[in-house]
Tab-separated table of C-alpha atoms in Angstrom:
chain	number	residue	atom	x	y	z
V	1	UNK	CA	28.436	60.643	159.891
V	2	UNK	CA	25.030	59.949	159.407
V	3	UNK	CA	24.722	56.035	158.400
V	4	UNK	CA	22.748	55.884	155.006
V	5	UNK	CA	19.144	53.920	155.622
V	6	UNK	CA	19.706	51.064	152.736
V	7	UNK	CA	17.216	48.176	153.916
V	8	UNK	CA	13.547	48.080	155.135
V	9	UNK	CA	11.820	45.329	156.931
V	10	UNK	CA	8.008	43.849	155.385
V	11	UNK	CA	6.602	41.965	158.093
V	12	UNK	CA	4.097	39.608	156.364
V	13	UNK	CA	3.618	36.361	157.792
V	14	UNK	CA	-0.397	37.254	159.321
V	15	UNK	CA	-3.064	35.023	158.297
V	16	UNK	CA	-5.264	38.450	157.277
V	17	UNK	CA	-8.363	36.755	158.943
V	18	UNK	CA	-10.553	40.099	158.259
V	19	UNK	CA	-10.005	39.249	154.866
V	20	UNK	CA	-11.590	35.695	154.752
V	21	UNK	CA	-12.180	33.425	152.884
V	22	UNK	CA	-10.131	35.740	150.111
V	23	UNK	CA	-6.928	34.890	152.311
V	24	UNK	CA	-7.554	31.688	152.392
V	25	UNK	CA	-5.585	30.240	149.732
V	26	UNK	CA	-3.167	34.187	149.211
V	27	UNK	CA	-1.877	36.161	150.925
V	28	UNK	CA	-3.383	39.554	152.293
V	29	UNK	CA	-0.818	41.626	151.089
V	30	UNK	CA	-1.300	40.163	147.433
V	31	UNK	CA	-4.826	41.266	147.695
V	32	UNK	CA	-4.839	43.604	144.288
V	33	UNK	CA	-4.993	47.560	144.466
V	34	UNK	CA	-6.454	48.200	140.857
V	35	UNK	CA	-3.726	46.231	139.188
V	36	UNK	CA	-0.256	45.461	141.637
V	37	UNK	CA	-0.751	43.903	144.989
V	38	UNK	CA	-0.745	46.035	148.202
V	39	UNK	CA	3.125	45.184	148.868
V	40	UNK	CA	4.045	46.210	145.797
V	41	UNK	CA	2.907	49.913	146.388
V	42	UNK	CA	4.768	49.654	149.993
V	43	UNK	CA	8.036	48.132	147.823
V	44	UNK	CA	8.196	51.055	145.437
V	45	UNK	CA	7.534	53.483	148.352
V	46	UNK	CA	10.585	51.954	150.030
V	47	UNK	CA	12.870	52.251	146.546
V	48	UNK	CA	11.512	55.969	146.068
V	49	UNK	CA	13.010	56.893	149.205
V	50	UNK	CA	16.457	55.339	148.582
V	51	UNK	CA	15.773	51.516	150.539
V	52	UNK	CA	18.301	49.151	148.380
V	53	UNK	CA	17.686	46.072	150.124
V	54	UNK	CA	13.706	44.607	151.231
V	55	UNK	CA	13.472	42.113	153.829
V	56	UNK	CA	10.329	40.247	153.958
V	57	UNK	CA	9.061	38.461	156.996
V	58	UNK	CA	6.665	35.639	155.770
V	59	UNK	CA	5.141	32.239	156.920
V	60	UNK	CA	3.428	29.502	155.768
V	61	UNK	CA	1.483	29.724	152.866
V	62	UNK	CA	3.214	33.335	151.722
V	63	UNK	CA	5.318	31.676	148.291
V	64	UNK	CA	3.389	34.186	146.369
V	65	UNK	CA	4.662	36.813	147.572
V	66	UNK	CA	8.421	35.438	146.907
V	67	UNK	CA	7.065	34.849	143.355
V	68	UNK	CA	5.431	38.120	142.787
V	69	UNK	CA	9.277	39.600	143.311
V	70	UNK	CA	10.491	37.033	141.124
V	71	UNK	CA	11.773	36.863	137.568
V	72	UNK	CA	8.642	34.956	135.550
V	73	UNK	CA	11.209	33.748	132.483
V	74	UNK	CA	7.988	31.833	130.869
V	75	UNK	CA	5.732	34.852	131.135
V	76	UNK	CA	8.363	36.892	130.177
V	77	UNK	CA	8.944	34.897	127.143
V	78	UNK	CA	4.708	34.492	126.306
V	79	UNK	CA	4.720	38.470	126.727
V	80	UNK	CA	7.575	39.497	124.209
V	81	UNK	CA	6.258	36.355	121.411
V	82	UNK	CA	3.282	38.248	121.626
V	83	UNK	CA	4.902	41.697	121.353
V	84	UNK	CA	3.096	42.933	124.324
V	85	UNK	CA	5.951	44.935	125.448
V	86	UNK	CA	4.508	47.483	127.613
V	87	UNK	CA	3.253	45.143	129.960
V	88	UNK	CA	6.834	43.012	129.492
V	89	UNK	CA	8.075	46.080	130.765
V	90	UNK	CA	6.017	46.725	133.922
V	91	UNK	CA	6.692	42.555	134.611
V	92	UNK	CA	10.742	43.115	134.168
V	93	UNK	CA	10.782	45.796	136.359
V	94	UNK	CA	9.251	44.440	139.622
V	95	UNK	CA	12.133	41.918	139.988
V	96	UNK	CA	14.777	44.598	139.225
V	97	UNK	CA	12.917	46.985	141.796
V	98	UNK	CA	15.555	45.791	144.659
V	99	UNK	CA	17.225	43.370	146.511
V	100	UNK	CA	14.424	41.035	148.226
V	101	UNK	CA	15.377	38.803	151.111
V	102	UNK	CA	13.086	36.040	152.842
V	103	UNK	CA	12.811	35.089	156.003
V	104	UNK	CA	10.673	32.983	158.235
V	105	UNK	CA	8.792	33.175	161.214
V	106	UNK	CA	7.860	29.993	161.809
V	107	UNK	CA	5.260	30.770	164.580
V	108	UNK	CA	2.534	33.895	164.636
V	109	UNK	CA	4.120	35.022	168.041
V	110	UNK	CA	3.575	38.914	167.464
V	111	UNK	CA	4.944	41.533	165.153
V	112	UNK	CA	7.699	41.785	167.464
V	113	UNK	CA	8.961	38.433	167.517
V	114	UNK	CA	8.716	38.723	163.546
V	115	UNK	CA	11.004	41.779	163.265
V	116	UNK	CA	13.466	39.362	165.772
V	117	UNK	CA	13.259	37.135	162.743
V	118	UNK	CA	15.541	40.050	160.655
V	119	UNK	CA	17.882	40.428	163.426
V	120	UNK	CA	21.011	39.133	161.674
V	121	UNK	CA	20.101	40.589	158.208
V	122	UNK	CA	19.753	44.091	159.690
V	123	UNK	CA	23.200	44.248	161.855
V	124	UNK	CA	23.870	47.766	163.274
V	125	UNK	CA	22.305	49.436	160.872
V	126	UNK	CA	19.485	51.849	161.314
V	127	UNK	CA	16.496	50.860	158.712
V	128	UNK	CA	13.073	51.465	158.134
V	129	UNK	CA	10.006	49.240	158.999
V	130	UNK	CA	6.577	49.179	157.717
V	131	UNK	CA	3.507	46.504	157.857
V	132	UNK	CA	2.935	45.218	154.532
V	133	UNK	CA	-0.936	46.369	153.940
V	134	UNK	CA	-0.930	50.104	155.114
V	135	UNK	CA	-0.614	51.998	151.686
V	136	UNK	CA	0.008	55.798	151.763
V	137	UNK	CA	-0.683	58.060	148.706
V	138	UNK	CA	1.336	61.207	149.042
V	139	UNK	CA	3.916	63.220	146.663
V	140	UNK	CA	7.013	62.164	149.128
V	141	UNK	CA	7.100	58.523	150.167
V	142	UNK	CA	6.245	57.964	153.139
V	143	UNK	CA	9.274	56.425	153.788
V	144	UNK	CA	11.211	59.067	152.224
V	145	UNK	CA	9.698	61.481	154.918
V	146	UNK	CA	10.286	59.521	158.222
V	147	UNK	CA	14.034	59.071	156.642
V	148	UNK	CA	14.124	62.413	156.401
V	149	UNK	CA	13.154	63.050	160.114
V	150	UNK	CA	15.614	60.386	161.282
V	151	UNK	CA	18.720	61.996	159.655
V	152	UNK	CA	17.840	65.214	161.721
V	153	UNK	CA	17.364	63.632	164.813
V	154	UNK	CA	18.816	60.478	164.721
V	155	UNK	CA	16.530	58.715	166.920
V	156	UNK	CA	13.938	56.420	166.424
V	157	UNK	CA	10.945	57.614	164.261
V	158	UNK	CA	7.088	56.729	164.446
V	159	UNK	CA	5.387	57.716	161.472
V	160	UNK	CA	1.402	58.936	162.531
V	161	UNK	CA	-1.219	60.409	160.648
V	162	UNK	CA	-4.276	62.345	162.653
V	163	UNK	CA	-7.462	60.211	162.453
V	164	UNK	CA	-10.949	61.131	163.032
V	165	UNK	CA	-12.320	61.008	166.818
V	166	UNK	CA	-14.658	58.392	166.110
V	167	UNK	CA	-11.335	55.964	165.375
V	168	UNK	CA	-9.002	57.052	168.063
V	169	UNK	CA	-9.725	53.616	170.193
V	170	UNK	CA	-8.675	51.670	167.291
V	171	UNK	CA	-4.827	52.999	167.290
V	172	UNK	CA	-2.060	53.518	169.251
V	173	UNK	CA	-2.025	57.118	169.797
V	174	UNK	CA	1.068	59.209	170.725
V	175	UNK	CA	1.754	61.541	173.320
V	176	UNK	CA	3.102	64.246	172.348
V	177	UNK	CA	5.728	66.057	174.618
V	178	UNK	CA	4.241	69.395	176.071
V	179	UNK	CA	1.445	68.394	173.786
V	180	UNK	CA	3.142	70.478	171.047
V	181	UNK	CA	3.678	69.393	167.598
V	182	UNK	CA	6.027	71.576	165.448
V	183	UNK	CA	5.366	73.526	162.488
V	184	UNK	CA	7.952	70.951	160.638
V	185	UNK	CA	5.994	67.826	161.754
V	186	UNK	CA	8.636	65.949	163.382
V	187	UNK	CA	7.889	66.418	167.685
V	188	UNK	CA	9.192	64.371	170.386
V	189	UNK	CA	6.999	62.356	172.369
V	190	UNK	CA	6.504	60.662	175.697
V	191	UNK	CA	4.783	58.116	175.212
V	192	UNK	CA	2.276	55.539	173.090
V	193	UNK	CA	-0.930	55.153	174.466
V	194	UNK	CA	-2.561	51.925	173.359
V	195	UNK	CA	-6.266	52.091	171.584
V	196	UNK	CA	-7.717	54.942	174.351
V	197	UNK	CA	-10.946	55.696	174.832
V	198	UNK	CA	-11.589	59.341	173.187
V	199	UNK	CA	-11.795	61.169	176.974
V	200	UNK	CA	-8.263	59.567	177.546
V	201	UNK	CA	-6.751	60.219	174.279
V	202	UNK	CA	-3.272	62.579	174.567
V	203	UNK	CA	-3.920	63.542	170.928
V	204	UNK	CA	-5.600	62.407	167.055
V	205	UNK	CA	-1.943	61.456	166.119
V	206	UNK	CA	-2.247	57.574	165.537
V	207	UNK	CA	0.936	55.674	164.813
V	208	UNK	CA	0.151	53.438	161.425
V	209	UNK	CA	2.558	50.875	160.960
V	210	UNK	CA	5.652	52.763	159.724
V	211	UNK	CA	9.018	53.296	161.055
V	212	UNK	CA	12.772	54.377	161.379
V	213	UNK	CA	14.709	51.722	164.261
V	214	UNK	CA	18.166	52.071	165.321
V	215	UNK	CA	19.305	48.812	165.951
V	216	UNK	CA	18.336	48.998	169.510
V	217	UNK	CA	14.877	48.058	168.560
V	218	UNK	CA	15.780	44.540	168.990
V	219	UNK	CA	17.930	44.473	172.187
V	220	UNK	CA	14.287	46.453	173.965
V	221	UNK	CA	12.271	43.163	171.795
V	222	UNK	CA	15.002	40.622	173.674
V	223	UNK	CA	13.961	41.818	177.247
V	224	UNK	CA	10.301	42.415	176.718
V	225	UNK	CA	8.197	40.433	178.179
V	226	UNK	CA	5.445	38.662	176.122
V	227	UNK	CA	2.229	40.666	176.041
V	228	UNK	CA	-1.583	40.322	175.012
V	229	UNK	CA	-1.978	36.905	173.806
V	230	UNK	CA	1.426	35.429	174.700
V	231	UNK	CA	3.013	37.187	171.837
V	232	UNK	CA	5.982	40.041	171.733
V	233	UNK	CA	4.733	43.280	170.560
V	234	UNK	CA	6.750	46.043	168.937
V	235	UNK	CA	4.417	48.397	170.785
V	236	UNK	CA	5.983	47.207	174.361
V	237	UNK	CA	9.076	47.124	173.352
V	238	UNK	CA	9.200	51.386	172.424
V	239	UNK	CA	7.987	51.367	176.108
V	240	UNK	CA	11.196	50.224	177.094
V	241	UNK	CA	12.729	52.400	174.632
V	242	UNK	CA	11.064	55.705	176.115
V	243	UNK	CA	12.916	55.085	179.553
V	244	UNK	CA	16.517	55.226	177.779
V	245	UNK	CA	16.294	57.639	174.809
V	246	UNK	CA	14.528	60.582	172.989
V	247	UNK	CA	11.503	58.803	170.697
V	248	UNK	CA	10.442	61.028	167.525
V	249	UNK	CA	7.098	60.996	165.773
V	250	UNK	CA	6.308	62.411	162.234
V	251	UNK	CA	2.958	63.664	161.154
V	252	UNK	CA	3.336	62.013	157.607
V	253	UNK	CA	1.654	63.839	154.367
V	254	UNK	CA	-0.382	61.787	152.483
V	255	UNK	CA	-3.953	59.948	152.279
V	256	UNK	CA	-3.797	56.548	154.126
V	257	UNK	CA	-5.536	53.678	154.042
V	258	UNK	CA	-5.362	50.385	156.033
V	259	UNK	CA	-5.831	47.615	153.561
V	260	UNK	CA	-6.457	45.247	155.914
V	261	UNK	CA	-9.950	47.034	156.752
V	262	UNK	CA	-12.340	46.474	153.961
V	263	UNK	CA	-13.931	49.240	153.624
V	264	UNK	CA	-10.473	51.106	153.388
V	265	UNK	CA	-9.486	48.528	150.979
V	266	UNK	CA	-12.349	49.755	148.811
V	267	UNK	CA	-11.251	53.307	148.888
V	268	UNK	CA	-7.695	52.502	148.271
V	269	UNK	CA	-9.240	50.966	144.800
V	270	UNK	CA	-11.397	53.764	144.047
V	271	UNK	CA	-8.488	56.287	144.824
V	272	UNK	CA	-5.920	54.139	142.298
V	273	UNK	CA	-8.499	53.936	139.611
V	274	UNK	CA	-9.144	57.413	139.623
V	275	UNK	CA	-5.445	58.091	139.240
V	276	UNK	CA	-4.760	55.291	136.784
V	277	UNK	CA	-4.690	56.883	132.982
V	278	UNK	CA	-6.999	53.808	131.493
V	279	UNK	CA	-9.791	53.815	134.308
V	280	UNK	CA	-9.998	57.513	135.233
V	281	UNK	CA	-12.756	58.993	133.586
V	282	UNK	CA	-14.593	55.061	133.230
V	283	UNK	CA	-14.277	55.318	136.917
V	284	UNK	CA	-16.066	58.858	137.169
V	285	UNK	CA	-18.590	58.140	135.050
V	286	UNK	CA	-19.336	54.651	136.911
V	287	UNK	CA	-19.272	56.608	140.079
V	288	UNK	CA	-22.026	59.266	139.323
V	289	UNK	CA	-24.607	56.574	138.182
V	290	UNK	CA	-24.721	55.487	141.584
V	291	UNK	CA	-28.046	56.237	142.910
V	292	UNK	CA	-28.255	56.017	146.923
């Protein structure tokens, strides 16, 4: 039988340095999309495709994130004297969204020393992983649809989206096998090739941060060697991965943005306010006085 995906893994223990001097006292993913954080938009994501159980992956100087998931009894209490209860509402619910479990990685050695970090909360079970400031807008979850994938083949899953030519050297881009991609999205692939040049580029299909691991993932982390910068990279360790078993990619639907680029950041707000009921048509109005 299939084993149900229950928990998914937040890495978020960065210092967002693109982001400075904003990150300097907050974290990047608590930078605000409209009006909830970046991570909260990954968190729901996660619940909308069935993930019971969030494990975060912070460091030093990441408590807000731990409070943002928290119960707030005194603003709780300020909200319903004041009958604000629609708000009370939205504040109740992001504590009740799922279970949220912390963990620490006490030194920035790599994303793949800070998935190591969930080793022991994760057991044999497969789960999903995702970076905590790559937000994808789409009618199925993101998520949902590289779940999806993994239940059918039951291997690991990359989640890509196809970026424009002029970014291909700023991805790791995946090599399709036969250079065929199926009608269903879901292909197998031979490889990851690491921020290419255009000329050297096996495809436009750039991996962006999201996942399905078995738990095998961290046996190929254990015997990878440490890569650019001293650090362990997830990156290396599929590498390993591709020399034992089949490795899946999945064209995801949906408009992406990287919230840890600015200027994506800034479409990622413009996108949200144009979808959110109170800043819609303000929005549209603001955005055709604009004179260039």
């Amino acid at each position: 039988m299939t084993q149900k995906i229950r928990k998914a893994v937040f890495p978020a223990a960065g210092y967002g340095t693109r982001f400075l001097p904003a990150t300097k006292a907050q974290p990047k993913e608590m930078l605000p999309v409209v009006d909830k954080p970046a991570i909260q938009y990954l968190v729901e994501e996660a619940v909308a495709a069935g993930i019971e159980e969030i494990i975060f992956v912070t460091g030093r100087g990441k408590r807000a994130i731990e409070d943002h998931f928290d119960p707030s009894f005194e603003l709780e209490y300020l909200l319903e004297s004041k009958q604000k209860k629609s708000i009370l509402e939205e504040v109740r619910k992001i504590s009740n969204l799922a279970k949220f479990v912390y963990v620490r990685q006490h030194q920035p050695l790599g994303n793949g020393h800070a998935l190591l970090q969930a080793k022991e909360l994760i057991g044999d079970e497969p789960f999903a992983f995702s970076y905590g400031d790559d937000v994808i807008d789409g009618k199925v979850p993101a998520i949902k649809q590289l779940i999806q994938a993994y239940e059918k083949y039951q291997e690991m899953i990359i989640g890509v989206v196809e970026v424009d030519k002029k970014l291909v050297s700023n991805y790791g881009i995946v090599d399709p096998i036969n250079n065929k991609v199926k009608k269903d999205k879901v292909f197998e692939i031979k490889g990851v090739v690491e921020k290419p040049e255009l000329k050297d580029a096996p495809s436009l299909l750039a991996g962006v941060g999201r996942y399905v691991f078995n738990s095998d993932i961290f046996e190929a982390l254990e015997n990878t060697k440490k890569g650019k910068g001293g650090e362990i990279w997830i990156v290396d360790a599929i590498e390993n991965i591709f020399k034992k078993r089949s490795v899946y990619a999945c064209n995801m639907e949906g408009q992406y943005y990287d919230c840890g680029n600015k200027l994506e950041y800034i479409k990622a707000n413009i996108n949200f306010s144009l979808k959110h009921k109170d800043l819609k048509q303000g929005t549209k109005k603001y955005l055709k006085s604009i004179k260039f």
